[in-house]
XYZ file of C-alpha atoms in Angstrom:
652
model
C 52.348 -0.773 24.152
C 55.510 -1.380 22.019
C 57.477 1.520 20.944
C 58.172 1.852 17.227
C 61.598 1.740 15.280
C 62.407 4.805 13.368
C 61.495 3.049 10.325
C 59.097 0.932 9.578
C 56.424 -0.389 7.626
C 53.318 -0.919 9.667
C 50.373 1.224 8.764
C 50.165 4.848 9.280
C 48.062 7.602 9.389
C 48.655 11.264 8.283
C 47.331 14.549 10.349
C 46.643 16.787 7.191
C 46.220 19.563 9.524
C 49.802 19.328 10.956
C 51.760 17.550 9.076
C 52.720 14.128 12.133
C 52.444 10.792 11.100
C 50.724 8.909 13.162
C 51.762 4.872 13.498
C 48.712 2.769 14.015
C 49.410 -0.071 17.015
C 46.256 -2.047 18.098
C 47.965 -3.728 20.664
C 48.520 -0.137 22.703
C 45.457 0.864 24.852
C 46.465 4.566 24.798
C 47.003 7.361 22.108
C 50.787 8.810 22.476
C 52.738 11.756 20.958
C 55.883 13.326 21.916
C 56.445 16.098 23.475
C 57.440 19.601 21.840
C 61.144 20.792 21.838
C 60.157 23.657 23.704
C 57.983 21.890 26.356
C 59.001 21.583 30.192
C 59.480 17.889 30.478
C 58.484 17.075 34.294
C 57.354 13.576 34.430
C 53.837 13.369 36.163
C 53.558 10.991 38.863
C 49.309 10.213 38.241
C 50.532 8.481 34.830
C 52.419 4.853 34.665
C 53.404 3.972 31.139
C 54.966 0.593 30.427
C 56.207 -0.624 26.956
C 55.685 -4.273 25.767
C 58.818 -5.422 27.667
C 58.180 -3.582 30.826
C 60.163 -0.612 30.427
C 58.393 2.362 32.167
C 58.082 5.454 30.114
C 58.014 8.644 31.639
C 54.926 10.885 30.685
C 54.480 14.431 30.657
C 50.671 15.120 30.753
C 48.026 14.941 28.352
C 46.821 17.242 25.203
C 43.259 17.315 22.977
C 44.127 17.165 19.707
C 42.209 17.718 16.580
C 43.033 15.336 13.768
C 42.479 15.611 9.503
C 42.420 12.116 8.551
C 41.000 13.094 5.140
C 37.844 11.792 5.415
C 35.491 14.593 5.615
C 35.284 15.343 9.548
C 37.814 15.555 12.170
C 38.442 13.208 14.938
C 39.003 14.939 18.351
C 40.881 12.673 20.852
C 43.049 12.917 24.277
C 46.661 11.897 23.782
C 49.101 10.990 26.460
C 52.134 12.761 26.340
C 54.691 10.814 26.614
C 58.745 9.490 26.331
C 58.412 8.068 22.675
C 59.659 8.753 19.072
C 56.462 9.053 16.931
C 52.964 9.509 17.356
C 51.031 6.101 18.010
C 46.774 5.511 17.637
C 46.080 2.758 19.811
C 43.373 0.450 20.180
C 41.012 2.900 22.216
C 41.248 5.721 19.523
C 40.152 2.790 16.679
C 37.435 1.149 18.951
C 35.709 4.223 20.192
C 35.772 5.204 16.217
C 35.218 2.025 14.832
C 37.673 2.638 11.955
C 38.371 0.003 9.264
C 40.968 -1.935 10.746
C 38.310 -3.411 12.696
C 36.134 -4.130 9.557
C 39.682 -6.018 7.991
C 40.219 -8.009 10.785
C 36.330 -8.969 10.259
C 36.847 -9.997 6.909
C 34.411 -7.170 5.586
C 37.260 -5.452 3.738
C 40.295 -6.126 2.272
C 43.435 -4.269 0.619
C 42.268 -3.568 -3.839
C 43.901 -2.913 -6.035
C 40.796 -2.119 -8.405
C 40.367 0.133 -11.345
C 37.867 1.717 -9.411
C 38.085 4.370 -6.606
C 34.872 6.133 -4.611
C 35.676 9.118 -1.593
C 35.154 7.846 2.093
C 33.927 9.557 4.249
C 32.275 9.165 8.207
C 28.813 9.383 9.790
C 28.299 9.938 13.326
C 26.320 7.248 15.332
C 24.158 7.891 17.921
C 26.796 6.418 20.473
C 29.399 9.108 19.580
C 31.190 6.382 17.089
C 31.396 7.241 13.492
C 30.133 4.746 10.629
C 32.720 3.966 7.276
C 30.734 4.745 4.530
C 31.784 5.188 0.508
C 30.852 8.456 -1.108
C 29.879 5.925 -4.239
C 27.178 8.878 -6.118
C 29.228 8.446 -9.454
C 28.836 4.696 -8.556
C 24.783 4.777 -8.490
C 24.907 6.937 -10.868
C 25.640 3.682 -13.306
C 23.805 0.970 -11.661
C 20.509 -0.653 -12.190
C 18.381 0.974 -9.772
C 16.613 -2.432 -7.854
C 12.942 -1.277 -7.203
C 11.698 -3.454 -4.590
C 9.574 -1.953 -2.199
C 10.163 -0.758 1.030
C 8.059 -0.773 4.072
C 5.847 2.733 5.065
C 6.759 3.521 8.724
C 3.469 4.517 9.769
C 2.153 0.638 8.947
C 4.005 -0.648 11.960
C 0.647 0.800 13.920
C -1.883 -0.716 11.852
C -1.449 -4.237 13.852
C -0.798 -3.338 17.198
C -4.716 -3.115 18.035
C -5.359 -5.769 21.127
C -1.176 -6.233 21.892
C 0.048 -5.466 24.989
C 3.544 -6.837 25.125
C 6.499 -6.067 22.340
C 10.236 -6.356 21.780
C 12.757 -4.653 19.251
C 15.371 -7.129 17.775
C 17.993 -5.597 15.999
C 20.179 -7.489 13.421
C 23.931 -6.894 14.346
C 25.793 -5.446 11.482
C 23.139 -6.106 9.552
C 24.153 -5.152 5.861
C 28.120 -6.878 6.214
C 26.690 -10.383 7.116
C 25.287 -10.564 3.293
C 28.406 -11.284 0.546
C 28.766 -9.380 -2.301
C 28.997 -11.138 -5.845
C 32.686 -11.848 -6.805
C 32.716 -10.044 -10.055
C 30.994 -6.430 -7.998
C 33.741 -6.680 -5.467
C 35.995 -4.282 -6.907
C 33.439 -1.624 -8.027
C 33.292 -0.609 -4.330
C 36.949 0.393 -3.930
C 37.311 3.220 -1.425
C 40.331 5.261 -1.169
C 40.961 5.497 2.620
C 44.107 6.998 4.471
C 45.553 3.423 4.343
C 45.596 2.627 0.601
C 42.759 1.400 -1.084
C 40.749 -0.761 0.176
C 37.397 -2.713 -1.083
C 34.371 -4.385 0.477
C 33.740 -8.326 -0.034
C 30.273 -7.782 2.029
C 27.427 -5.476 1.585
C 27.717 -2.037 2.838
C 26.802 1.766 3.143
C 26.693 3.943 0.608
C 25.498 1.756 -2.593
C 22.011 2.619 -3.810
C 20.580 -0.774 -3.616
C 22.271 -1.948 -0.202
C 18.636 -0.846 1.380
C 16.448 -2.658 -1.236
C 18.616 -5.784 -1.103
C 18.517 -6.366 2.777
C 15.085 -5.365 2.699
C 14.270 -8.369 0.407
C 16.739 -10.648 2.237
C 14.517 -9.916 5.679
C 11.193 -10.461 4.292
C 12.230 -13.633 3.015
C 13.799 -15.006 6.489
C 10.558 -13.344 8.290
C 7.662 -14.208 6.151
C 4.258 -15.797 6.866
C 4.533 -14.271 10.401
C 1.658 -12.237 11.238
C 3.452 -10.724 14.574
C 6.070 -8.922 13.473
C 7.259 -5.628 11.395
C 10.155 -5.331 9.977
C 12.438 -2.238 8.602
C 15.351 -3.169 7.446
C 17.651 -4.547 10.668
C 14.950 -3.401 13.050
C 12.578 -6.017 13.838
C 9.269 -5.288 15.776
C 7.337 -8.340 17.692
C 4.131 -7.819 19.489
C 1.416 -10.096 21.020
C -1.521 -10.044 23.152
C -0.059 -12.109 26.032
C 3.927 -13.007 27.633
C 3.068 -16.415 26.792
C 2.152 -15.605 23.452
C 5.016 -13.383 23.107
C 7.649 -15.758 24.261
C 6.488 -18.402 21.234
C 6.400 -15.688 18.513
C 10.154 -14.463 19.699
C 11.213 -18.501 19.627
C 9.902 -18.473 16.030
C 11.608 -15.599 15.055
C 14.765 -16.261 16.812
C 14.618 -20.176 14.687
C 14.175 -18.197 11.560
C 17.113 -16.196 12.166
C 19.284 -18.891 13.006
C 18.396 -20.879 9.905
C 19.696 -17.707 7.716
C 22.897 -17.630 10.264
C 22.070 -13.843 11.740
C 23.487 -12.611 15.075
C 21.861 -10.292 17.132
C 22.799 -6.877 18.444
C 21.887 -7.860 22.252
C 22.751 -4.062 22.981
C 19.878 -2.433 21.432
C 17.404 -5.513 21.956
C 14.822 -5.195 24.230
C 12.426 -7.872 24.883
C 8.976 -8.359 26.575
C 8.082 -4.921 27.498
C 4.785 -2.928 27.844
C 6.130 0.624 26.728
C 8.779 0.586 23.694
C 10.829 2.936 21.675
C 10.531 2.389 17.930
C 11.604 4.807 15.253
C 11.035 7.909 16.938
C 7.986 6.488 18.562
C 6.547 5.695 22.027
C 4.366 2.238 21.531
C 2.264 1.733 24.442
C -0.757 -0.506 24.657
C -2.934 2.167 24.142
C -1.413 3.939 21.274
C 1.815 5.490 19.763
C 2.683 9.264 20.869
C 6.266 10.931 19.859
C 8.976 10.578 22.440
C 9.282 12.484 25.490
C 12.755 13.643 24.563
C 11.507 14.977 21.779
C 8.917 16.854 23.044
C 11.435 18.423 25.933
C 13.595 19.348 22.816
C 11.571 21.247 21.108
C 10.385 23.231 24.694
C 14.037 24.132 25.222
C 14.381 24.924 21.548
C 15.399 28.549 21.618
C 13.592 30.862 19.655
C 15.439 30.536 16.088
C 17.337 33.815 14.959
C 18.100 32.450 11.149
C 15.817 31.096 8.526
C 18.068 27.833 8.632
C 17.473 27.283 12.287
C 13.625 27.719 12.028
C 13.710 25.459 9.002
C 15.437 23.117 10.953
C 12.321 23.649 13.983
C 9.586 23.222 11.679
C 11.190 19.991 10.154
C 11.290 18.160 13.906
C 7.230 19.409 14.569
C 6.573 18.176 11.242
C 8.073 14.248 11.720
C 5.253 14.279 14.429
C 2.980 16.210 12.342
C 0.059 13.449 12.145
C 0.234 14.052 16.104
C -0.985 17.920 16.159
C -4.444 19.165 15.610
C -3.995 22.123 13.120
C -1.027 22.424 12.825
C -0.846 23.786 9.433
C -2.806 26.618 10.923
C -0.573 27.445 14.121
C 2.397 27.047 11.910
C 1.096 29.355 8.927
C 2.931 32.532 10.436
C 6.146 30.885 10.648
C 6.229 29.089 7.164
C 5.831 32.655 5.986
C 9.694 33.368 6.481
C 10.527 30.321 4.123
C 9.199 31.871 1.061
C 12.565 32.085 -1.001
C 14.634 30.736 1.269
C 18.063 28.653 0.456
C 17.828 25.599 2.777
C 18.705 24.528 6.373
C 22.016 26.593 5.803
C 20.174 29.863 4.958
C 21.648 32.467 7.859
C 19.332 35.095 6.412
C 18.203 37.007 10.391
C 14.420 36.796 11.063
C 12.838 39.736 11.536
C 10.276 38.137 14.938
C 6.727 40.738 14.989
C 4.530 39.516 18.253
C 2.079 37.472 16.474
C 5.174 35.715 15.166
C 6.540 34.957 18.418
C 2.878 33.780 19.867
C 2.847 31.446 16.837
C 6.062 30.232 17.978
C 5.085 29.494 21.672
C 1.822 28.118 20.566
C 3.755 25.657 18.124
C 6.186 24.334 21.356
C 2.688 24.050 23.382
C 0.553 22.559 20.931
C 3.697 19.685 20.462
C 4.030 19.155 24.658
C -0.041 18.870 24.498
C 0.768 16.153 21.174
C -2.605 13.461 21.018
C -1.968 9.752 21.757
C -2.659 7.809 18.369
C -5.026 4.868 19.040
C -4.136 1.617 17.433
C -6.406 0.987 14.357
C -9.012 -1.510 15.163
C -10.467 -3.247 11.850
C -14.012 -3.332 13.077
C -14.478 -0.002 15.048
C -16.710 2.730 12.804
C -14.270 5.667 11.216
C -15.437 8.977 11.524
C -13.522 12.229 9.884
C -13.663 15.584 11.332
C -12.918 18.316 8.683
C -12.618 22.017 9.055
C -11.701 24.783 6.487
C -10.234 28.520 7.585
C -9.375 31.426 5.488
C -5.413 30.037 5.190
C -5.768 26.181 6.222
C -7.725 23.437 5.873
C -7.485 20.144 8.254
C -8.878 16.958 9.247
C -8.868 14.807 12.462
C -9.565 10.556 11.480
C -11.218 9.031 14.841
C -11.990 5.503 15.690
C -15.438 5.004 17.558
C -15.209 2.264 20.392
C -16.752 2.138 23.244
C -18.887 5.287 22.101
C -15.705 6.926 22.894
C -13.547 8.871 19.817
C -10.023 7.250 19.385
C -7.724 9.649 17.298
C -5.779 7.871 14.956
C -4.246 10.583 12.729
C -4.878 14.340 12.019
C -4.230 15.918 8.960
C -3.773 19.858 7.995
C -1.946 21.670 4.980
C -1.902 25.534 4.008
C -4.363 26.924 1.033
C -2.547 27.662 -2.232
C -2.698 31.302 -3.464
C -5.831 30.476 -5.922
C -7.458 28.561 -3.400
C -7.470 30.734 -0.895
C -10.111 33.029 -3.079
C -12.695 29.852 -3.160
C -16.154 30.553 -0.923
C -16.470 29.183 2.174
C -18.513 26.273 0.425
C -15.571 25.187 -2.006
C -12.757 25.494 0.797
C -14.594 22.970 3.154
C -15.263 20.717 -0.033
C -12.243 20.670 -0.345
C -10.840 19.766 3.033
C -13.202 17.264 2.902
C -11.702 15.572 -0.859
C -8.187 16.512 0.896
C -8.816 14.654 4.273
C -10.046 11.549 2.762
C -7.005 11.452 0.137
C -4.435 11.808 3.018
C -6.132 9.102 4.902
C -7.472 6.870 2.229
C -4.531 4.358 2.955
C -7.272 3.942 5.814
C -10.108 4.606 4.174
C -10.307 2.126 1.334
C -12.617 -0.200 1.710
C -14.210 0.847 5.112
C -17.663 2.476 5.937
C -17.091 6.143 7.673
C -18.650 9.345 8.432
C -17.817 12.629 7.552
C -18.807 15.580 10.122
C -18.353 18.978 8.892
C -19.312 22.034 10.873
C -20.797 23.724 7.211
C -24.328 23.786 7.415
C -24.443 24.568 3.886
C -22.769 20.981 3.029
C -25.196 18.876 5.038
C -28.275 21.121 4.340
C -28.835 18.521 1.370
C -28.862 15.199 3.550
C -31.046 16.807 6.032
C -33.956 17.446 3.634
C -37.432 15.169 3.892
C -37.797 12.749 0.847
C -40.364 14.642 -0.396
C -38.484 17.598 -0.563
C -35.436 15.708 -1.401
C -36.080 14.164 -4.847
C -33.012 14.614 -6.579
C -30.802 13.577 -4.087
C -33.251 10.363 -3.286
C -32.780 9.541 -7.100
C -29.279 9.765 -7.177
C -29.090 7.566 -3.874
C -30.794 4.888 -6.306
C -28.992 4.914 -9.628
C -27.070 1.836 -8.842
C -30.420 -0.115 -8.394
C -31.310 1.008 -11.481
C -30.585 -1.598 -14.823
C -30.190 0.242 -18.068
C -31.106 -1.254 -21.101
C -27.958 -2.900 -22.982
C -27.383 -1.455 -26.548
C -24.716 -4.313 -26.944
C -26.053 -7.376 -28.223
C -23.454 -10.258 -26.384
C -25.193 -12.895 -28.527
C -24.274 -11.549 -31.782
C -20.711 -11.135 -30.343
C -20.273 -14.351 -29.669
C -21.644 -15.579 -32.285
C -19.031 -13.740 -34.447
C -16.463 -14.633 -32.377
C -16.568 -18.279 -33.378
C -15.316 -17.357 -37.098
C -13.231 -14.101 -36.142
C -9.922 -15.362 -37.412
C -8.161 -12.262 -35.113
C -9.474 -14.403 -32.288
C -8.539 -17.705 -33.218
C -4.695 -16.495 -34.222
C -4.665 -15.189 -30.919
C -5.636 -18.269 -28.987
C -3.328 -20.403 -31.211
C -0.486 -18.218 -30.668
C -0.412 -18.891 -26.957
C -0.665 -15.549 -26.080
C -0.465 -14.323 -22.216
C -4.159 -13.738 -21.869
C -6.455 -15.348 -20.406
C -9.264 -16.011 -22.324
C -12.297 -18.336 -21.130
C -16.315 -18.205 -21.892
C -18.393 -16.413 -19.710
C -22.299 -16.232 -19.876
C -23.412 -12.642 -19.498
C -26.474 -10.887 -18.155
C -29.722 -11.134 -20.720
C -27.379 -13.364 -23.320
C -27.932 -16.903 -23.616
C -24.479 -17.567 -24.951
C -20.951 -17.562 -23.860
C -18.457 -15.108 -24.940
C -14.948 -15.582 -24.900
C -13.285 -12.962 -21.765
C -10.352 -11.836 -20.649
C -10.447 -12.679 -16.644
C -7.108 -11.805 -15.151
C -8.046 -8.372 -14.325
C -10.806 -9.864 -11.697
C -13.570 -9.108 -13.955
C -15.163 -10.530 -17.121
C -13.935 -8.242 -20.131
C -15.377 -9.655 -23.420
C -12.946 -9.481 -26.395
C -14.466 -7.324 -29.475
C -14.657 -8.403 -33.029
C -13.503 -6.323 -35.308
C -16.994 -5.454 -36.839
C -18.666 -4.662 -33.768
C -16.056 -2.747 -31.949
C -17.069 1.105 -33.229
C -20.740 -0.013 -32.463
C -19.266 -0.903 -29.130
C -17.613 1.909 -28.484
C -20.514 4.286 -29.395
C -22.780 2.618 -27.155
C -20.084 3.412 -24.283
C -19.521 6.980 -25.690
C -22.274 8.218 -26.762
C -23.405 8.023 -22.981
C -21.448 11.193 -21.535
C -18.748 12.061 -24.871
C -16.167 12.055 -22.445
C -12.760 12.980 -23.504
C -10.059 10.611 -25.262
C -7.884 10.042 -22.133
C -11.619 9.110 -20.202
C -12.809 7.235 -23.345
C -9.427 4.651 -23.544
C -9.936 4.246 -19.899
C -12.986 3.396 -19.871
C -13.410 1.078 -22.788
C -10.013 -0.793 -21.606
C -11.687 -1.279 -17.968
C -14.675 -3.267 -20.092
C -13.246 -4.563 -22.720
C -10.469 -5.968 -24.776
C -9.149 -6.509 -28.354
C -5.363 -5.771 -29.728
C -5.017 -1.765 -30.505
C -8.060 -1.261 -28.395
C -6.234 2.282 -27.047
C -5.350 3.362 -30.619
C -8.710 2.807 -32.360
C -10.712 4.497 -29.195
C -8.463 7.626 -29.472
C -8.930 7.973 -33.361
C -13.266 7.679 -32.859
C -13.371 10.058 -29.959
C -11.263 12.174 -31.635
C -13.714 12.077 -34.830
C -16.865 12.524 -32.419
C -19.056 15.405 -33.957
C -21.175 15.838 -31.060
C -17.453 16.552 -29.536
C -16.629 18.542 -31.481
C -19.486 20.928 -31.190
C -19.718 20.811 -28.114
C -16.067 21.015 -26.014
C -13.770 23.897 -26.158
C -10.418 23.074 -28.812
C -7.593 24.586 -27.542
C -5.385 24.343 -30.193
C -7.028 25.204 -33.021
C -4.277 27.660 -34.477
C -1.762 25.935 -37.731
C 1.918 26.619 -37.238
C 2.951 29.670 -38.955
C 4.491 28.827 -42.550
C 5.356 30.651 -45.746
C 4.514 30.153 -49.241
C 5.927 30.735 -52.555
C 4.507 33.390 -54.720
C 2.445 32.257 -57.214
C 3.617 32.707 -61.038
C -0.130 32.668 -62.611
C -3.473 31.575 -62.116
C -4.558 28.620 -60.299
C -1.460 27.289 -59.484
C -1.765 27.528 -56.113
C -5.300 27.140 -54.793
C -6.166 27.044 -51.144
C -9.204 24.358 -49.793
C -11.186 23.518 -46.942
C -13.936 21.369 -45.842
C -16.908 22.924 -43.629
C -19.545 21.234 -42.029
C -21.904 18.993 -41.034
C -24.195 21.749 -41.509
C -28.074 22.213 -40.927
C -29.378 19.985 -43.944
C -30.330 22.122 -46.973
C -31.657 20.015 -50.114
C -30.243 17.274 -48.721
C -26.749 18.604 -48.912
C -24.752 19.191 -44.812
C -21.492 19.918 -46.187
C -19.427 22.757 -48.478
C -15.917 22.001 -50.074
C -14.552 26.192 -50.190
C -11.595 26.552 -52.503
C -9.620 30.126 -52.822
C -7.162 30.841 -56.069
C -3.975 32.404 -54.173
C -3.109 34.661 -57.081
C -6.345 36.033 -58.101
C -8.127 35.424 -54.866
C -11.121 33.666 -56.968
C -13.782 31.482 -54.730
C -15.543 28.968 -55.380
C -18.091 27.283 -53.034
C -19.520 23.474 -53.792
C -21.996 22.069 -51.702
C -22.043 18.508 -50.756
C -23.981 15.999 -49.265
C -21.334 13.624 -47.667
C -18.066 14.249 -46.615
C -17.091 11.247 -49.077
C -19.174 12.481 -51.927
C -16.814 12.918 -55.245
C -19.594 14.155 -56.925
């Protein structure tokens, strides 16, 4: 290590707490500081300090400090007291913390001198480093949020059916290998305790540093079937070692060709049993970590409403591994009703049945199911159940006629729905279950077991004494008779002038003739929806839409959707709104809840019908051929007159 000069100009650090400067020298392996004026100075014959030329320097023992660096944690280290004239940092102090002189030396950041400025501030790693990262919220405040999608944890499962061997790759500083544009450079200034400093490559703290890299990785890795990747973790599986090692050679080419390096410290390649994001992937299925589950049986009953917040947020990461858990938890959840966070030191008040909820919680996660890979072919079946507080759901996998769990499902009944009869609650576990798990669902054949006799009591019932549901089993083999006559359609559509501006215009549809059921003719669609939508002359489109309507009145919202799913002309959405709107068999029939004018004042009238006061009634039950009345009230002399009408246009 070389001793310092009194003054000099090489980079420093300042202890906020106490005041020292502290010189930074990477070429010293040790942390130094001098000793106190008032401290026995008896060298110590277990420590041999030399200085760059050799010179021994006598030491005097060793103190923990506690430094302030300004950057939003401290940084506890072991110095070496010793024979010099200011404090030095050496080289272990900046490796163990991975500070930015590293990252300069890297090319990753240099000195700024931008009109910008963010906070920095530190993360802890998992290794007991800490991770540089810009406090840059008034930053992303500003930008252009990017919207690309990122991957759903969970999927990672939905491919593993059949493999038996896997590896983790992981990307070594993944987000500083990509370059940041030029002119963005300075926008991601950080003020750090050497100056100000900016980054050239991509780093932590910006908003779209995830969605970026995430886009960057799928285009190195895809078109390959064998692999899942999050961000700089990348997953590889296959059914066989052989198979394996030519899926990790592909990947590894890929990754070469983009010019990434690999973290070979957290790799691990061709195993049976793997660690991934809080997982345990086995052949057989996933199942939380065994630390995990040994943490929360040593977790200490909590004694603040933070500290159980903080308990019920680790069971409920591994929540789609407990059966019910809604249920065993429901006691505990209790004492979060109006509390302030993780930090809330509010004292629980533990009654017995609280503390057997809170044992049965730590037993039920030890006792956690293994989740069976998803096979694509293997029948579903879903297991629902419905309690006075909680309703649930289990999602199996039949092979082998043996049940495979692959996910369970439970949430606590809302205040309103906890006063629903045992019929409604298990209807609704059942709706609940299959919209948690229809990311599974769509598209698959499954079974729904309930133990509510009352639910199945319908299914169970002999045709004969079954008609209604036997009719409603067929009303998709039934063909209605079409009101809408496609012929005349498209015969109007070859001199509807709407249609040919539209076609000449080049407009983004895509518009080609299609030959309907029971029409002989073609009619000009719009196909790039996946189904035939025929586009609607003007003269035909109310007769259109009443045909549609006048099956079920449904409301506006319904109406627009369900014209727009069949067919298409400009302002379809507009016009649809204004007819259902206008529907009299609406009218009379649905409830109008707004039905009240604003309140409003008028001026006084000065003499007779100056001011008079009408409204329109009806249609009414036909009377001489007359179904409406036209009222009309005289303000100042309260004078009515009543005139009947036959049509709501009649002038008469």
């Amino acid at each position: 290590m070389a001793e310092p000069s009194q003054h000099t100009s090489r980079l420093c650090l300042l202890d906020r707490k106490s005041g020292q400067k502290f010189l930074i020298d990477s070429g010293s392996e040790i942390c130094v500081i001098p000793p106190s004026p008032t401290m026995n100075k008896s060298p110590q014959s277990n420590f041999s300090l030399f200085a760059a030329n050799n010179t021994k320097i006598p030491a005097y023992g060793m103190v923990r400090k506690e430094l302030n660096l300004g950057v939003r944690r401290p940084f506890i280290w072991t110095f070496i007291i010793a024979d010099v004239s200011s404090p030095i940092i050496g080289a272990d102090f900046l490796k163990h913390f991975n500070l930015l002189i590293d990252l300069k030396k890297k090319g990753i950041i240099r000195p700024s001198k931008s009109p910008w400025s963010s906070p920095l501030h530190v993360v802890p790693k998992s290794d007991s480093t800490v991770r540089p990262v810009g406090d840059y919220r008034q930053l992303n405040s500003v930008t252009e949020f990017d919207s690309y999608p990122m991957p759903y944890l969970n999927d990672f499962a939905h491919a593993l059916h059949g493999k038996r061997i896997f590896s983790k790759i992981d990307i070594f500083k993944a987000f500083h290998q990509i370059p940041i544009a030029e002119c963005d450079i300075p926008k991601t200034a950080v003020t750090t305790p050497w100056g100000l400093y900016e980054y050239t490559h991509l780093c932590f703290g910006l908003v779209n540093t995830p969605q970026t890299f995430m886009r960057f990785m799928h285009e190195v890795l895809i078109g390959l079937p064998f692999c899942f990747v999050y961000l700089d973790d990348i997953l590889c599986y296959s059914e066989n070692a052989e198979e394996h090692r030519s899926h990790l050679r592909t990947i590894f080419q890929r990754l070469s060709s983009y010019g990434l390096k690999l973290n070979i410290s957290k790799c691990v390649f061709g195993v049976t049993e793997l660690i991934f994001f809080g997982h345990l992937i086995t052949p057989d299925g996933i199942k939380p970590l065994p630390d995990k589950v040994q943490a929360v049986l040593d977790y200490k009953q909590p004694e603040t409403v933070g500290s159980l917040r903080k308990f019920l947020g680790l069971l409920n990461f591994y929540r789609r591994f407990l059966t019910k858990a809604a249920e065993q938890q429901y006691l505990l959840s209790e004492f979060l009703k109006g509390s302030k966070g993780k930090k809330d030191s509010k004292p629980l008040k533990w009654s017995s049945e609280a503390i057997t909820a809170f044992q049965r919680c730590n037993q039920a996660f030890a006792d956690a199911a293994l989740l069976a890979h998803p096979s694509p072919s293997a029948p579903l079946a879903l297991h629902v159940d419905a309690s006075d507080y909680a309703i649930g759901g289990a999602l199996h996998q039949v092979v082998d006629s043996e049940l495979q769990p692959l996910g369970f499902f439970s949430r606590k009944l809302t205040s309103s729905e906890k006063s629903y009869s045992a019929y409604d609650r298990e209807l609704l576990a059942i709706y609940s279950a299959i919209r948690h798990f229809r990311y599974m669902l769509k598209a698959r054949d499954f079974t729904v077991f309930t133990d509510h006799k009352p639910l199945t009591y319908p299914f169970r019932q002999k045709r004969s004494d079954n008609i209604a549901a036997d009719v409603l089993s067929r009303v998709s083999a039934i063909t209605f008779p079409s009101q809408i006559d496609y012929d005349c359609i498209a015969e109007t559509q070859q001199t509807d002038q709407e249609l040919h501006t539209l076609i000449a215009s080049g407009t983004s549809l895509e518009l080609k003739k299609v030959t309907f059921p029971n029409s002989s003719t073609e009619n000009m669609c719009y196909l790039s929806t996946g189904t035939a939508r025929p586009y609607i002359p003007k003269q035909h489109r109310q007769d259109v839409f009443s045909a549609m309507h006048n099956l079920s009145h449904p409301g506006i919202r319904r109406s627009v959707h369900l014209m727009k799913q069949r067919f298409v002309w400009p302002s379809i959405s507009s016009d649809v709104a204004k007819w259902a709107r206008h529907c009299l068999a609406c009218q009379k029939s649905k409830i109008h809840r707004h039905t009240r004018s604003p309140l409003s004042s008028f001026q006084e009238p000065s003499q007779r019908f100056d001011h008079v006061h009408l409204d329109l009634i009806g249609p009414l039950p036909p009377s001489n051929g007359y179904t409406y009345c036209l009222t009309m009230i005289d303000r100042f002399s309260k004078w009515p007159e009543a005139q009947p009408l036959k049509d709501i246009m009649d002038c008469g």
